[in-house]
XYZ file of C-alpha atoms in Angstrom:
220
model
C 0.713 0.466 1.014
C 3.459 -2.287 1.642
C 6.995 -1.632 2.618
C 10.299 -3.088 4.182
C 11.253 -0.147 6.198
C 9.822 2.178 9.168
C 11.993 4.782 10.118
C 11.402 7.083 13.461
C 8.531 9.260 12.697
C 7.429 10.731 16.641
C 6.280 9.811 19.111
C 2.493 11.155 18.144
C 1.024 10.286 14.832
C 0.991 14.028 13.381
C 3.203 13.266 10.823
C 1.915 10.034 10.113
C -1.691 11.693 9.445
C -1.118 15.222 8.825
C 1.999 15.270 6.231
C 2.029 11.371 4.977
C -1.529 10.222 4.758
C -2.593 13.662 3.591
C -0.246 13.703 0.550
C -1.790 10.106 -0.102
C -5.534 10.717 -0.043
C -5.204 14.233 -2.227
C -7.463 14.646 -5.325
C -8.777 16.828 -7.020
C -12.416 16.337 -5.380
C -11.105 15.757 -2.186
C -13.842 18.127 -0.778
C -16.596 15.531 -1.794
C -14.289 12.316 -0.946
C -14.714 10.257 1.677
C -12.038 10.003 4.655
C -9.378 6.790 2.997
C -8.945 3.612 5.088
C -5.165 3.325 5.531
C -3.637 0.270 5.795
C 0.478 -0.683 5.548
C 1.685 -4.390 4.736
C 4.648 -5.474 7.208
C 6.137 -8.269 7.650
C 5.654 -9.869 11.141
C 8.535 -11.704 12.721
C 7.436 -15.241 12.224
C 6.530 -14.242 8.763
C 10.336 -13.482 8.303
C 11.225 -16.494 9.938
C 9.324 -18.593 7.756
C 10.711 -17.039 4.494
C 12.839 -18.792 2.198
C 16.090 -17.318 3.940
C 14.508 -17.412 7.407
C 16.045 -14.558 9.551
C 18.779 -13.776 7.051
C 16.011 -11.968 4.477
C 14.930 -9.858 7.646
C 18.624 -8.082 7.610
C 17.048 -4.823 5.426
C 13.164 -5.237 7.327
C 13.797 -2.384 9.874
C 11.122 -1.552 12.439
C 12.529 -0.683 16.028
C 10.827 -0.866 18.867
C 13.609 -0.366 21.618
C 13.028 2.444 23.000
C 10.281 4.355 24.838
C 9.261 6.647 22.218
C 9.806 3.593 19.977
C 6.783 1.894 21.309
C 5.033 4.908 21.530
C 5.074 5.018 17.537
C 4.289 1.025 17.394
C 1.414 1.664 19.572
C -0.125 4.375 17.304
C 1.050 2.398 13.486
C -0.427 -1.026 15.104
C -4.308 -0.072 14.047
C -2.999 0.158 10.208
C -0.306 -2.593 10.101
C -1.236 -5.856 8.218
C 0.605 -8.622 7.616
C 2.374 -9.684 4.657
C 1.493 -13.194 4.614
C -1.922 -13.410 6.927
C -1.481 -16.982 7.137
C 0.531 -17.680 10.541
C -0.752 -19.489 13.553
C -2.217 -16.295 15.315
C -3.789 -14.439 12.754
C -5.368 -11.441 13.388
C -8.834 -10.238 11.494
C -9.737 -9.081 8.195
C -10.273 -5.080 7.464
C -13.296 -4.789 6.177
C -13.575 -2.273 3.387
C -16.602 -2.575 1.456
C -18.909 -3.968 3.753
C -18.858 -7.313 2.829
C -16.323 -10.099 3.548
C -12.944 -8.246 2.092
C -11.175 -9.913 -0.866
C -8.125 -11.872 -0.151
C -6.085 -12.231 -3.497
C -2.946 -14.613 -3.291
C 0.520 -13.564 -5.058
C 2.362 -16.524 -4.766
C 4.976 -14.696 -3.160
C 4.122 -15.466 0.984
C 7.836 -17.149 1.670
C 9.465 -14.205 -0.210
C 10.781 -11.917 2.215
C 9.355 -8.457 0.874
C 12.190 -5.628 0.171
C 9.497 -3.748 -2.909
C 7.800 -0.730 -1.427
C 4.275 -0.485 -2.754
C 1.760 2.108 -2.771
C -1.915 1.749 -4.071
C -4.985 3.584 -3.759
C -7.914 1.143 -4.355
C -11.566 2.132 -5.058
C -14.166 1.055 -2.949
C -14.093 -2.343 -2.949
C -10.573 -2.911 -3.769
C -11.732 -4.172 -7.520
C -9.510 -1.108 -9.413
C -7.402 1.230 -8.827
C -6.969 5.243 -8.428
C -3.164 4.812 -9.037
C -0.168 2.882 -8.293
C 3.833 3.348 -7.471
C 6.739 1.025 -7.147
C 9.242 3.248 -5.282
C 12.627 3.345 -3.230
C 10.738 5.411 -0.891
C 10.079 3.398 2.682
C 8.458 4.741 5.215
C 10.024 7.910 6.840
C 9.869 11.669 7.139
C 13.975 11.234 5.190
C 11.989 9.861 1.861
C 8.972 11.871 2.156
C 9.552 14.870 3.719
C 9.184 16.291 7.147
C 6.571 18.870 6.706
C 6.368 22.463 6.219
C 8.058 24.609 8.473
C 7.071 28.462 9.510
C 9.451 29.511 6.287
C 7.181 27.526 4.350
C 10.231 24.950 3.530
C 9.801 21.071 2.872
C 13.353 18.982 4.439
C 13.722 16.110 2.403
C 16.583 14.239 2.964
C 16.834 11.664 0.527
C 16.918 10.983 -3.232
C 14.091 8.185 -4.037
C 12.953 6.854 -7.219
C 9.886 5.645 -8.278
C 7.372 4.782 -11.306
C 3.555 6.251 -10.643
C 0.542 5.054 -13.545
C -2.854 5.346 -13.621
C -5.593 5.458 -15.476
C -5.660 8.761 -16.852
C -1.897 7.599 -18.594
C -4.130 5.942 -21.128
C -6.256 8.494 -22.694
C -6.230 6.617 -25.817
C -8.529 4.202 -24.630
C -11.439 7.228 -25.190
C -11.436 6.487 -28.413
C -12.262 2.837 -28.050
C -15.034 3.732 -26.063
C -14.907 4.407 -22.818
C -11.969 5.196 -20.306
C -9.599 2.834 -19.120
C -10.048 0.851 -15.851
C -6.767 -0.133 -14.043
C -7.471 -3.786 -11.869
C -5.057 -5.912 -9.918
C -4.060 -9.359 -11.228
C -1.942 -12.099 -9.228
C -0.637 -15.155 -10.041
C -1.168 -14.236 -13.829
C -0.341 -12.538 -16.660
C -4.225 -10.845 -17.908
C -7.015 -10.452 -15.128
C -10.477 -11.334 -14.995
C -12.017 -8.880 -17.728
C -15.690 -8.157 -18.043
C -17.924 -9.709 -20.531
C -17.818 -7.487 -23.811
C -20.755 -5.776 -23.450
C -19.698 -4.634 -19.665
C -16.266 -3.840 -21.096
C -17.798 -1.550 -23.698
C -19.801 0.003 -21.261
C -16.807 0.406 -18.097
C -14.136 1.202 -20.835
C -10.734 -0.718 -20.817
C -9.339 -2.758 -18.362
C -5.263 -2.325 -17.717
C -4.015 -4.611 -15.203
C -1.234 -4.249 -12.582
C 0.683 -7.351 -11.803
C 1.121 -7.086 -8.113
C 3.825 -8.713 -6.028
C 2.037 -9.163 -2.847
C -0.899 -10.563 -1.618
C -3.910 -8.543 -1.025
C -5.274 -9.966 2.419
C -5.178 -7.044 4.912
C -4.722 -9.303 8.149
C -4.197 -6.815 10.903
C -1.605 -8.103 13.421
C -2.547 -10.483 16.093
């Protein structure tokens, strides 16, 4: 996922892991799915300071880390944060999701201070994709809810907006085949397709144009 925005979410990652990430990695075979890796895209500091605008794009990026229950929550998100960039001076390491070297797919859009909110569940090994949303909704338990009380009541407290696809939205492509395949593309306008005889046999490929890079550099 990549946002602009954490919001207070506790000083313990129950939230985080039991309301957020569980609403994320739901499926209909969840019982015979593997635990997800989770990883969030954040702009670092010096990756705001080296944007077009400098500091001035930062004036939406909200993390604080004040406080002591402030760094309490930075100390349990810093295992999943990545950077937006992954191409400063102090670099941290590569997440390694499929057992080999992990992809790193450029955007274009490194000195572009990110203000999209992005969330993407990628198949093992990060070549297609579950489903996608471009949303309002940044990270916080105002957007997504804070959980279900003992009256069995969800407090949401804000109105977001967002588009969801995936590959089941194309159920025409049965008829051509096979079923449709959604991929990632960046820094053009039609990805990398199979030959025809792989296409015929995979189904249909329907690519999603993504604004960020694809990197997963944890944080120095």
């Amino acid at each position: 996922m990549q946002i602009s925005s954490v919001a207070t979410l506790g000083q313990t990652e129950k939230w985080l892991k039991e309301v957020f990430f569980k609403a994320l990695s739901s499926s209909p075979h969840s019982h015979q799915t593997p635990t997800p890796t989770y990883s969030i895209i954040f702009p670092t500091p010096d990756e705001i300071r080296r944007s077009l605008d400098g500091y001035n794009s930062g004036g939406s990026i909200h993390m604080k880390t004040q406080s002591a229950a402030q760094q309490k929550q930075l100390a349990y998100m810093r295992p999943y944060l990545c950077q937006w960039a992954g191409d400063g001076p102090t670099s941290g390491t590569y997440i390694d999701l499929s057992g080999d070297e992990p992809p790193k797919w450029e955007a274009g859009r490194a000195r572009a201070a990110p203000h999209i909110k992005t969330y993407i569940r990628f198949r093992d090994g990060m070549e297609s994709m579950d489903w996608a949303m471009v949303s309002s909704a940044n990270l916080s338990t105002q957007a997504w809810g804070a959980g279900v009380n003992s009256a069995g009541e969800v407090r949401i407290c804000s109105w977001e907006i967002g588009v969801v696809v995936w590959p089941g939205l194309f159920g025409d492509c049965a008829d051509e085949g096979g079923e449709a395949v959604m991929v990632p593309t960046f820094k053009k306008d039609r990805p990398s397709m199979p030959s025809e005889t792989e296409e015929k046999e995979k189904g249909r490929g329907l690519l999603l144009l993504l604004s960020d890079s694809v990197c997963l550099t944890t944080y120095p």
